[in-house]
Short mmCIF file of C-alpha atoms and ligand atoms in Angstrom, two decimals:
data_model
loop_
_atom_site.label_atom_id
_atom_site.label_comp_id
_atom_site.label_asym_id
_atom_site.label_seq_id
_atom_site.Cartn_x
_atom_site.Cartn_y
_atom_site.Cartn_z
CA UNK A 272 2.49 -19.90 38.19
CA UNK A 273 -0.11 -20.72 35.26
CA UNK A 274 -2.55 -23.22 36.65
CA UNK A 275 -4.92 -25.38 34.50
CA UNK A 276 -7.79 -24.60 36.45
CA UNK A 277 -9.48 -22.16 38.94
CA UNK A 278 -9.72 -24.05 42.27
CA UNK A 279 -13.75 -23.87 43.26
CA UNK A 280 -15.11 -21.14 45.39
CA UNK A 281 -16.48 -22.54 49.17
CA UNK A 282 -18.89 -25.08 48.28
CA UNK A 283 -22.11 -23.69 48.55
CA UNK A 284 -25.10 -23.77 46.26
CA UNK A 285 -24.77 -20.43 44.51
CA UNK A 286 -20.56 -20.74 44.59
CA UNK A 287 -21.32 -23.88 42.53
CA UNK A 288 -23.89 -22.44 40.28
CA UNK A 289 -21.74 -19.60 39.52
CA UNK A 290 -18.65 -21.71 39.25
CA UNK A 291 -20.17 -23.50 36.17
CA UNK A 292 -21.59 -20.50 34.52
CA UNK A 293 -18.48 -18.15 34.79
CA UNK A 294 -15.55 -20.43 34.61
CA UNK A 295 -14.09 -20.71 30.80
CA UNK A 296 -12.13 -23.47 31.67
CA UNK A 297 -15.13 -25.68 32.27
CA UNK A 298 -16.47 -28.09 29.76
CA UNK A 299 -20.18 -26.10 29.92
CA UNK A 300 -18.15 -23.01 29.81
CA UNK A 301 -16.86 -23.85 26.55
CA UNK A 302 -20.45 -25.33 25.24
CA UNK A 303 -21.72 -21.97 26.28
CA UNK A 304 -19.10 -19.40 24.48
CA UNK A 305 -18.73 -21.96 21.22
CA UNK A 306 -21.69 -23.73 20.70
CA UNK A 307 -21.18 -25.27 17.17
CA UNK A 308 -18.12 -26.66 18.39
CA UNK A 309 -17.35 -30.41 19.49
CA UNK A 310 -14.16 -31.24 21.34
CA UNK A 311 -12.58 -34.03 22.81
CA UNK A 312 -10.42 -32.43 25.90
CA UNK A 313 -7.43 -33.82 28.17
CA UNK A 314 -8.82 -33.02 31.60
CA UNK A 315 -8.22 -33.78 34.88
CA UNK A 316 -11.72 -33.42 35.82
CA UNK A 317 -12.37 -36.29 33.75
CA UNK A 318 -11.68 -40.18 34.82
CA UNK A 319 -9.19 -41.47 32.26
CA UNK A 320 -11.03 -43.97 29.88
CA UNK A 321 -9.96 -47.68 30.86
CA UNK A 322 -10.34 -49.30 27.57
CA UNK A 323 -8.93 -47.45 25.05
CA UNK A 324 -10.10 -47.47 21.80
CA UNK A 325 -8.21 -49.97 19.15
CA UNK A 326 -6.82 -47.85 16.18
CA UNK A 327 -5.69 -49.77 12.83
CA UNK A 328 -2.65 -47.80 11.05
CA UNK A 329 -2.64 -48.82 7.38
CA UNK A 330 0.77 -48.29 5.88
CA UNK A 331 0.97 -47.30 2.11
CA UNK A 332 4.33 -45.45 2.28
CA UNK A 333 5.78 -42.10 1.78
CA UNK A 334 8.15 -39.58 3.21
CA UNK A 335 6.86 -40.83 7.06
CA UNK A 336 8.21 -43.98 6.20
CA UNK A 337 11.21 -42.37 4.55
CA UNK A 338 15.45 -43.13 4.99
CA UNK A 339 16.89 -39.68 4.90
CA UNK A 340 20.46 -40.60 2.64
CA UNK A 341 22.58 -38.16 4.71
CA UNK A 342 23.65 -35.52 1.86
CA UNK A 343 21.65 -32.68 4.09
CA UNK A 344 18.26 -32.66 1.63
CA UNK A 345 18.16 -36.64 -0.02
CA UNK A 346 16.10 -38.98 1.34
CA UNK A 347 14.16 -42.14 0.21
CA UNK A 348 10.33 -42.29 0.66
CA UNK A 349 8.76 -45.82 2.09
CA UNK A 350 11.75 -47.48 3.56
CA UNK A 351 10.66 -48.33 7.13
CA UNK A 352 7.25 -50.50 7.91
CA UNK A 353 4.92 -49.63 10.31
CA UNK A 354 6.00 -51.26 13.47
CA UNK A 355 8.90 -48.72 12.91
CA UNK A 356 6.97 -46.01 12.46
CA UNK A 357 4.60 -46.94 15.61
CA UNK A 358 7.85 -48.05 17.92
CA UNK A 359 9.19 -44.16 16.91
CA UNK A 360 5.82 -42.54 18.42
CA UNK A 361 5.54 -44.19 22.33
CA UNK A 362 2.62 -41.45 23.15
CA UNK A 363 0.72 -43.06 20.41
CA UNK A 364 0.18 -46.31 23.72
CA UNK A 365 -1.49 -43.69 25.79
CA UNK A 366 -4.26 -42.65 23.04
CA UNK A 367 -4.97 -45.95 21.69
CA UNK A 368 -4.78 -49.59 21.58
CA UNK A 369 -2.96 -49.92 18.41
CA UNK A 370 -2.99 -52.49 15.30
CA UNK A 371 -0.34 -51.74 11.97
CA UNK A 372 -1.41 -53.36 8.29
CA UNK A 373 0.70 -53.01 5.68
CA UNK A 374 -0.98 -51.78 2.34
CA UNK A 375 1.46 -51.05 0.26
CA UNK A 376 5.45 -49.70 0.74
CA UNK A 377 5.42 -46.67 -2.17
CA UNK A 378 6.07 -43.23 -2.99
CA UNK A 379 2.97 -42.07 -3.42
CA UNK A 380 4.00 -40.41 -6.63
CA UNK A 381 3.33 -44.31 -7.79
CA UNK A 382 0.15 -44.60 -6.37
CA UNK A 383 -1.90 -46.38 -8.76
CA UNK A 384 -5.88 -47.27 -9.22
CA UNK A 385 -5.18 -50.93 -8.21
CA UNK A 386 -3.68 -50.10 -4.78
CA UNK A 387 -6.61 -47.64 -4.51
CA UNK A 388 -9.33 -50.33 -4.96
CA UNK A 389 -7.37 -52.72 -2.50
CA UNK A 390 -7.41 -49.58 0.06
CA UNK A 391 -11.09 -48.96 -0.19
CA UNK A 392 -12.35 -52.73 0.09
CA UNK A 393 -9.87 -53.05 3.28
CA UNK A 394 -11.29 -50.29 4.70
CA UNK A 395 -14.74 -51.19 3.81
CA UNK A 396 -14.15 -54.48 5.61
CA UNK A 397 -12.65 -52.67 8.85
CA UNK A 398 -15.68 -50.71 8.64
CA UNK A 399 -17.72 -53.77 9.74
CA UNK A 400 -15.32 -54.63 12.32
CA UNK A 401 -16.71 -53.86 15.83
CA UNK A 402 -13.10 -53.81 17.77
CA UNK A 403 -11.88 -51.08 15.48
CA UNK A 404 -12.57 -47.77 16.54
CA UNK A 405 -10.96 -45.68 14.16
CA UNK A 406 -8.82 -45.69 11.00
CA UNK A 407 -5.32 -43.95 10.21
CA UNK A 408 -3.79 -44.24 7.01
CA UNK A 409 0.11 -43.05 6.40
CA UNK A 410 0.73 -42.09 2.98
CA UNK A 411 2.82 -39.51 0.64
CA UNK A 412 1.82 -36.14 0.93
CA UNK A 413 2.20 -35.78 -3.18
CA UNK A 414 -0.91 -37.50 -3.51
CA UNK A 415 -2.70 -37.68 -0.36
CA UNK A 416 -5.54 -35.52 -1.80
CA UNK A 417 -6.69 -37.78 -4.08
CA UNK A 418 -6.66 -40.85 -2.27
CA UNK A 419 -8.91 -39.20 0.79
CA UNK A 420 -11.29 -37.76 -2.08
CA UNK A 421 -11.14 -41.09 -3.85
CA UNK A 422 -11.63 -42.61 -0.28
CA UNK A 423 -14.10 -40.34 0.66
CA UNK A 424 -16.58 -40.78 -2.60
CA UNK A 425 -16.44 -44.58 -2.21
CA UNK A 426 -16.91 -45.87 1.79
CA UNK A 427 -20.03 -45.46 3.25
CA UNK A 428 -17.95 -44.83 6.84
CA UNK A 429 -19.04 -43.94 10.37
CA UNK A 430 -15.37 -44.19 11.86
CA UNK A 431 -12.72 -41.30 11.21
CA UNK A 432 -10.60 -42.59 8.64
CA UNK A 433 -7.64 -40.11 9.04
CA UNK A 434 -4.50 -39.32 5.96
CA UNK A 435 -1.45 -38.40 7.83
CA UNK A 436 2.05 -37.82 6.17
CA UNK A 437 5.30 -36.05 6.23
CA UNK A 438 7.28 -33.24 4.68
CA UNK A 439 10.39 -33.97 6.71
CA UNK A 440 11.38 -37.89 6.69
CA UNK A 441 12.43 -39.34 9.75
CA UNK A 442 16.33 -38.45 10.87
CA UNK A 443 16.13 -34.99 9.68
CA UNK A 444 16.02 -32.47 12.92
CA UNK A 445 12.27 -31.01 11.78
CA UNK A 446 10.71 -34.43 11.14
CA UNK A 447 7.09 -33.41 11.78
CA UNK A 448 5.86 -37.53 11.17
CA UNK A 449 6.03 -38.73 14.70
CA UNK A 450 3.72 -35.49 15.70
CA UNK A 451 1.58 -35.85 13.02
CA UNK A 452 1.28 -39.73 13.65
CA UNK A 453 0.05 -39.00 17.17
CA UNK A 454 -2.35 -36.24 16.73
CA UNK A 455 -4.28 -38.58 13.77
CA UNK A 456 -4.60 -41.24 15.94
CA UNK A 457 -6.01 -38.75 18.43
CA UNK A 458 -8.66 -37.58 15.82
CA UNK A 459 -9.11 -40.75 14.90
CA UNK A 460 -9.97 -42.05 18.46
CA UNK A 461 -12.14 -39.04 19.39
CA UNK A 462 -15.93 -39.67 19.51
CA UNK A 463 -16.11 -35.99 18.40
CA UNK A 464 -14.09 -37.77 14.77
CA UNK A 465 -17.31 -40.05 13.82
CA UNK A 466 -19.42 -39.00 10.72
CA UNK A 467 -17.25 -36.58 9.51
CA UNK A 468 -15.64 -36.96 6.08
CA UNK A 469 -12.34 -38.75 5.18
CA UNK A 470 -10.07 -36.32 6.73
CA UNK A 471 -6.29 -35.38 6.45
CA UNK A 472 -4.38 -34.62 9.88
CA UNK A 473 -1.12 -32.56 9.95
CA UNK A 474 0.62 -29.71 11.38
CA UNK A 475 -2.37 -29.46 14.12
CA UNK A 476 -4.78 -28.98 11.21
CA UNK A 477 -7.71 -31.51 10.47
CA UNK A 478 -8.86 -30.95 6.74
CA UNK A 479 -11.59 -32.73 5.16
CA UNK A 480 -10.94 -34.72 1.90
CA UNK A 481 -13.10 -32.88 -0.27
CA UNK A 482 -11.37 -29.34 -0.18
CA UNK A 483 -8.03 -29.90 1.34
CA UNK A 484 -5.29 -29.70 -1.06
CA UNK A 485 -1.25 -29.56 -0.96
CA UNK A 486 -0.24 -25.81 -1.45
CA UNK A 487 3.24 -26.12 -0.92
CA UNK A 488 6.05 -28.10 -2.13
CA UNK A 489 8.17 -28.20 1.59
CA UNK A 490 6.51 -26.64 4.16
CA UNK A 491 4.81 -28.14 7.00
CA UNK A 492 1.92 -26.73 6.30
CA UNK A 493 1.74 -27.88 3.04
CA UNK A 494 -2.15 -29.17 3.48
CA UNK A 495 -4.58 -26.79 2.97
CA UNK A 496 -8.53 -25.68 2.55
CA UNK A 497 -8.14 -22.55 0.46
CA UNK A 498 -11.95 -21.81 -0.30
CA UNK A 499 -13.47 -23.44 2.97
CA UNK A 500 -10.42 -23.44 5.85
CA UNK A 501 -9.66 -26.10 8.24
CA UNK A 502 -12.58 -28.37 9.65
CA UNK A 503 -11.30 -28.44 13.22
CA UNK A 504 -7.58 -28.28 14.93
CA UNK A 505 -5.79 -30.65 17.17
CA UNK A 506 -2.82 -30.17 19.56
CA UNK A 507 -1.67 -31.76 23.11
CA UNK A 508 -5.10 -30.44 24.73
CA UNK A 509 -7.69 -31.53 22.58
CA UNK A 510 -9.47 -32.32 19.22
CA UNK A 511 -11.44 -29.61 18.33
CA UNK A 512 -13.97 -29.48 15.38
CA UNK A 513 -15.08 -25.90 14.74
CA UNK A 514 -18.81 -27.25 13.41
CA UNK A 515 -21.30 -31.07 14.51
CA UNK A 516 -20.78 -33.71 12.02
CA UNK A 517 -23.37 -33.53 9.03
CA UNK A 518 -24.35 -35.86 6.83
CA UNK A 519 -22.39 -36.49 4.03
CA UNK A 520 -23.73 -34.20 0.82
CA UNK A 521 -21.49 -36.16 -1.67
CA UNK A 522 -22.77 -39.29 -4.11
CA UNK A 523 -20.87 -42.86 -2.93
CA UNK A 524 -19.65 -44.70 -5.82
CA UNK A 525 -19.48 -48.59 -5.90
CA UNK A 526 -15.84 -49.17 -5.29
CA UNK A 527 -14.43 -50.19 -8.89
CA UNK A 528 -13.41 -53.71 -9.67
CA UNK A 529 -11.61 -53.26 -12.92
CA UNK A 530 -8.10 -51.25 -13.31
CA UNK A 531 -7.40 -49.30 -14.60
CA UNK A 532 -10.07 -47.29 -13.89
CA UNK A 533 -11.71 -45.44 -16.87
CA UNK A 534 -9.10 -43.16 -18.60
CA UNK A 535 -9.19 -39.61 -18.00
CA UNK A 536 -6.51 -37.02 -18.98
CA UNK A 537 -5.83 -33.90 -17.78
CA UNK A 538 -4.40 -31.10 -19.66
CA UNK A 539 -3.10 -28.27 -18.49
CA UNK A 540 -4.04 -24.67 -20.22
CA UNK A 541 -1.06 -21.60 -21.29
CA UNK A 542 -0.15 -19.13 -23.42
CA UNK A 543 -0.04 -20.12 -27.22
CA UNK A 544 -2.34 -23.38 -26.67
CA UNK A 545 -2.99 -25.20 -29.64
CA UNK A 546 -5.62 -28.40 -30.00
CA UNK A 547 -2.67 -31.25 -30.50
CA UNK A 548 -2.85 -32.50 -26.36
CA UNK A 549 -6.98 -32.61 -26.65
CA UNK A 550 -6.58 -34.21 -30.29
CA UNK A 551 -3.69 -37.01 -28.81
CA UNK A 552 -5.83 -37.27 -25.55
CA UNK A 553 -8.59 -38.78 -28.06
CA UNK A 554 -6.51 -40.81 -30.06
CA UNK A 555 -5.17 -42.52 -26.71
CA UNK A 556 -8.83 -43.48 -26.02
CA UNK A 557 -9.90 -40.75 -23.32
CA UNK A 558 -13.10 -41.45 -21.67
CA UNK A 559 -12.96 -38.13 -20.25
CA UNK A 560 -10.56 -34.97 -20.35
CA UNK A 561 -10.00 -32.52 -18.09
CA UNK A 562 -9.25 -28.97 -18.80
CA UNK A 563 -7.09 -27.11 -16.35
CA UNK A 564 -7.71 -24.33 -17.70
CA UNK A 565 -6.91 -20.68 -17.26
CA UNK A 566 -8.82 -18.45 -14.63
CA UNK A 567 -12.38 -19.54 -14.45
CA UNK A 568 -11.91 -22.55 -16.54
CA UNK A 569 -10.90 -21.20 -19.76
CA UNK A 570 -8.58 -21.72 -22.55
CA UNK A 571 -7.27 -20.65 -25.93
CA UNK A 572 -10.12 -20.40 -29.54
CA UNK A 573 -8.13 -23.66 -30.60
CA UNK A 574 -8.43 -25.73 -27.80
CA UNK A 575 -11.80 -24.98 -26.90
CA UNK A 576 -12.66 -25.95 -30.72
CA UNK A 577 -10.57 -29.30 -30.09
CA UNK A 578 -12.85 -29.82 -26.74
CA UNK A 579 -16.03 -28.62 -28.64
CA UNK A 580 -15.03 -31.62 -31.50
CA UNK A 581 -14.09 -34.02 -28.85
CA UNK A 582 -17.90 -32.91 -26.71
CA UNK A 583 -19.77 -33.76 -29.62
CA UNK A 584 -17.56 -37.46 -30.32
CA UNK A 585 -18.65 -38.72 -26.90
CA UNK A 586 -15.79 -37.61 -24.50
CA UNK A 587 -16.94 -35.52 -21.34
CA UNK A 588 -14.71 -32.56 -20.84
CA UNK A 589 -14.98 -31.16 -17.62
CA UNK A 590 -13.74 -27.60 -17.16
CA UNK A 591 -11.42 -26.95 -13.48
CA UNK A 592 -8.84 -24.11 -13.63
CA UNK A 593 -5.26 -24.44 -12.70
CA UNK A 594 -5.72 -21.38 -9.89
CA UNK A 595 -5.68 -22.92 -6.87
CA UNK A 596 -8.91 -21.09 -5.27
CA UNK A 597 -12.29 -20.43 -6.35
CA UNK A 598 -14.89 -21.96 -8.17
CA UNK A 599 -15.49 -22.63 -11.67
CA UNK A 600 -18.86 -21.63 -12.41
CA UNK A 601 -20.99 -22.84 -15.67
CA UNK A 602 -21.62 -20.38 -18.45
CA UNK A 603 -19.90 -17.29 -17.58
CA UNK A 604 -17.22 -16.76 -20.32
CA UNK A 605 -17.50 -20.43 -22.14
CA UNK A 606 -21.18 -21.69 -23.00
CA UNK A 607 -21.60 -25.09 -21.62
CA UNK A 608 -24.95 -25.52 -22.26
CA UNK A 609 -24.02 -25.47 -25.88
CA UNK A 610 -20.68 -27.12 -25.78
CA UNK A 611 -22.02 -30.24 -23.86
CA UNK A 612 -19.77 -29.29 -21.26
CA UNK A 613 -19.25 -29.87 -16.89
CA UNK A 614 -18.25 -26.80 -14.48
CA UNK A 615 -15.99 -28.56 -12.11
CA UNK A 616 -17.06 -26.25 -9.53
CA UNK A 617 -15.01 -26.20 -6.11
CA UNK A 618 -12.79 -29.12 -7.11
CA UNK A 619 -8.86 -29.05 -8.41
CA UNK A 620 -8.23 -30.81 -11.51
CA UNK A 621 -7.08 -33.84 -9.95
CA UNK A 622 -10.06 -34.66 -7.74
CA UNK A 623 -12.31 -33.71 -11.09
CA UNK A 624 -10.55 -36.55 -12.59
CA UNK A 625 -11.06 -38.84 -9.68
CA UNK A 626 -14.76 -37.92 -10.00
CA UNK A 627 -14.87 -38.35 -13.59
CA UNK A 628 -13.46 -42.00 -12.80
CA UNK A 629 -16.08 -43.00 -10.61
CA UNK A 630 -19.05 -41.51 -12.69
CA UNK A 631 -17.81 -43.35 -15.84
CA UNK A 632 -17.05 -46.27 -13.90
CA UNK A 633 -20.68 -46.42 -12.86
CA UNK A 634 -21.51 -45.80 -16.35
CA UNK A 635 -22.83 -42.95 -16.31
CA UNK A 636 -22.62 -40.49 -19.69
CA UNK A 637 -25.36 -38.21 -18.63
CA UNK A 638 -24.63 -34.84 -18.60
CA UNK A 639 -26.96 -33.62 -16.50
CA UNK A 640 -26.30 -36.35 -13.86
CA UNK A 641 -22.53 -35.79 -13.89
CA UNK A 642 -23.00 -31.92 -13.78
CA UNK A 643 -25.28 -32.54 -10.21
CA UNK A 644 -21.91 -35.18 -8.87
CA UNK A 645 -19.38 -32.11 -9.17
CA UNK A 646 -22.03 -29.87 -7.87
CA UNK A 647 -22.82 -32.44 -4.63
CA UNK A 648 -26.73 -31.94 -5.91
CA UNK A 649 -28.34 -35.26 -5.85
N1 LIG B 1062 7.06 -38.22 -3.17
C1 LIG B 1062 6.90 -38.91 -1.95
C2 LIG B 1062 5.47 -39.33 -1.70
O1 LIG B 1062 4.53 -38.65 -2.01
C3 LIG B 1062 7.40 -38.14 -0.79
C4 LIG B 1062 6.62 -36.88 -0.48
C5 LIG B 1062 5.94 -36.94 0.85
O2 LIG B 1062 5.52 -37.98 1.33
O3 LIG B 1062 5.85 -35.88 1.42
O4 LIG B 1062 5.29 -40.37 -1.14
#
């Protein structure tokens, strides 16, 4: 029979000593064989905590909130509120005290800039709270990336603020929201969870906002880190983050308090490209474009003359690639220093935009500036 842990040798000095060397099953065992990890661990060698922490679940919608219409694959996202969605989960009473807000009831597909500012001042305002531990936020997978990066970039935030979703909506036989549900509010009550970025929980994984991205139109495992990897895993045992906390390397933006937020387009690179999207882009008033753009950034003679033309009138053009990994570096095969033009670096077109938004929001136009935000060089 498997047992949790080794019962200790007699109890004398050196069986003791040697105990809490040897043993990997020991909490100094484990400091000892991964020492950049942190971990929050079920254990019986541990009292269980009296007061449990209070969690607030902020509901914006999604496919964890979702009807499934009983064809086999149909469903409807953001039907049930979050006392459903808490009532579903009864573990979720033996992690945390917990409160439910409603944000908003959407798809996140409809996500828009003004629910995004009403998010961030909420949260800022929970921030202050004393009685609220932690912060868990249940939202559409479609879009879940931006909102954490968006998230991320404008709360100053001590407390885990943890994105969960769901690929499977509740009443199909994988539903994976209920599990998902519990294990963020487990990150999000763990002490290990404080001064770490806005994160995304799901499928055991813990993913910061700033790389993780959805890589897969049905799976499970749909949330990724393809350049950097997971920040940490969580299952029934524990919360375990692979590295400390650091402090946060990325510029916080004033939250906006105009929407729509500065316009910023992004257009999306191919075969036989011509300049007519970066030309109509201008004429609908773009503050900013955003070039997905082939391999490291790159697109056709045409359109880089459109972007050149639309450089020099005053719009920034950042340059992100539509491969999902790598970086896009400046000056390799396109000359930015000439062209007026931004390397968007590590981040996916539609967290460049996000980034673009804030910068413009806070009025900024210089290059060099907006060049050191995608870089996180401040
Ligand atoms: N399109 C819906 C949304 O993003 C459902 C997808 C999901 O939540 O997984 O809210």
């Amino acid at each position: 029979m498997l047992r949790p842990f080794t019962p200790l040798p007699k109890i004398t000095l050196i069986g003791t000593l040697a105990y809490l060397c040897l043993s990997p099953l020991t909490v100094s065992g484990f400091s000892k064989t991964l020492p950049h990890s942190t971990t929050t661990m079920a254990s019986p060698m541990q009292p269980a905590e009296k007061n449990k922490p209070m969690i607030l679940i902020l509901t914006t919608g999604g496919t964890i909130a979702g009807q499934a219409s009983g064809n086999g694959i149909g469903y409807t996202a953001a039907k049930q509120d979050g006392n459903h969605l808490v009532s579903a989960v009864p573990a979720l009473q033996n992690e945390a005290e917990i409160k439910v807000e409603s944000v908003s009831q959407i798809g996140s597909q409809d996500m828009s800039d003004a629910i995004l500012s009403k998010l961030a001042k909420h949260i800022q305002k929970v921030e202050q709270d004393p009685t609220i531990k932690g912060i868990v936020i249940t939202h559409g997978t479609d879009t879940m990336e931006e909102t954490a990066f968006f998230l991320n970039n404008v709360i100053r935030h001590e407390k885990p603020i943890v994105m969960v979703g769901a690929m499977r909506a509740p009443g199909y036989v994988s539903a994976d929201g209920p599990a998902n549900l519990l294990q963020a509010v487990k990150v999000a009550a763990s002490p290990a969870a404080m001064h770490r970025p806005v994160m995304i929980v799901m499928n055991d994984t813990i993913l910061d906002a700033h790389s993780a991205q959805k890589m897969n139109t049905t799976s499970v495992q749909t949330f990724q880190s393809p350049n950097s990897g997971p920040i940490g895993i969580v299952n029934e045992a524990q919360v375990r983050f692979f590295h400390p906390a650091q402090p946060a390397m990325n510029r916080i933006f004033a939250i906006p308090t105009t929407t729509p937020f500065p316009r910023v387009d992004i257009i999306y690179s191919h075969v036989q490209m011509d300049a007519a999207p970066i030309e109509d882009a201008v004429k609908r008033g773009a503050k900013g474009i955003i070039l997905a753009g082939v391999g490291n950034g790159n697109t056709s003679s045409e359109a880089l003359n459109a972007l050149k033309k639309a450089a020099n009138n005053g719009v920034i053009i950042v340059r992100a690639s539509r491969v999902a990994t790598g970086f896009v570096d400046r000056n390799v095969e396109v000359d930015d220093d000439k062209n007026h033009f931004i390397a968007a670096e590590d981040l996916n077109p539609q967290k460049a935009r996000i980034l673009l938004q804030l910068l413009l929001n806070n009025k900024e136009t210089n290059l060099i500036h907006i060049q050191k935000a995608f870089s996180k060089i401040d």
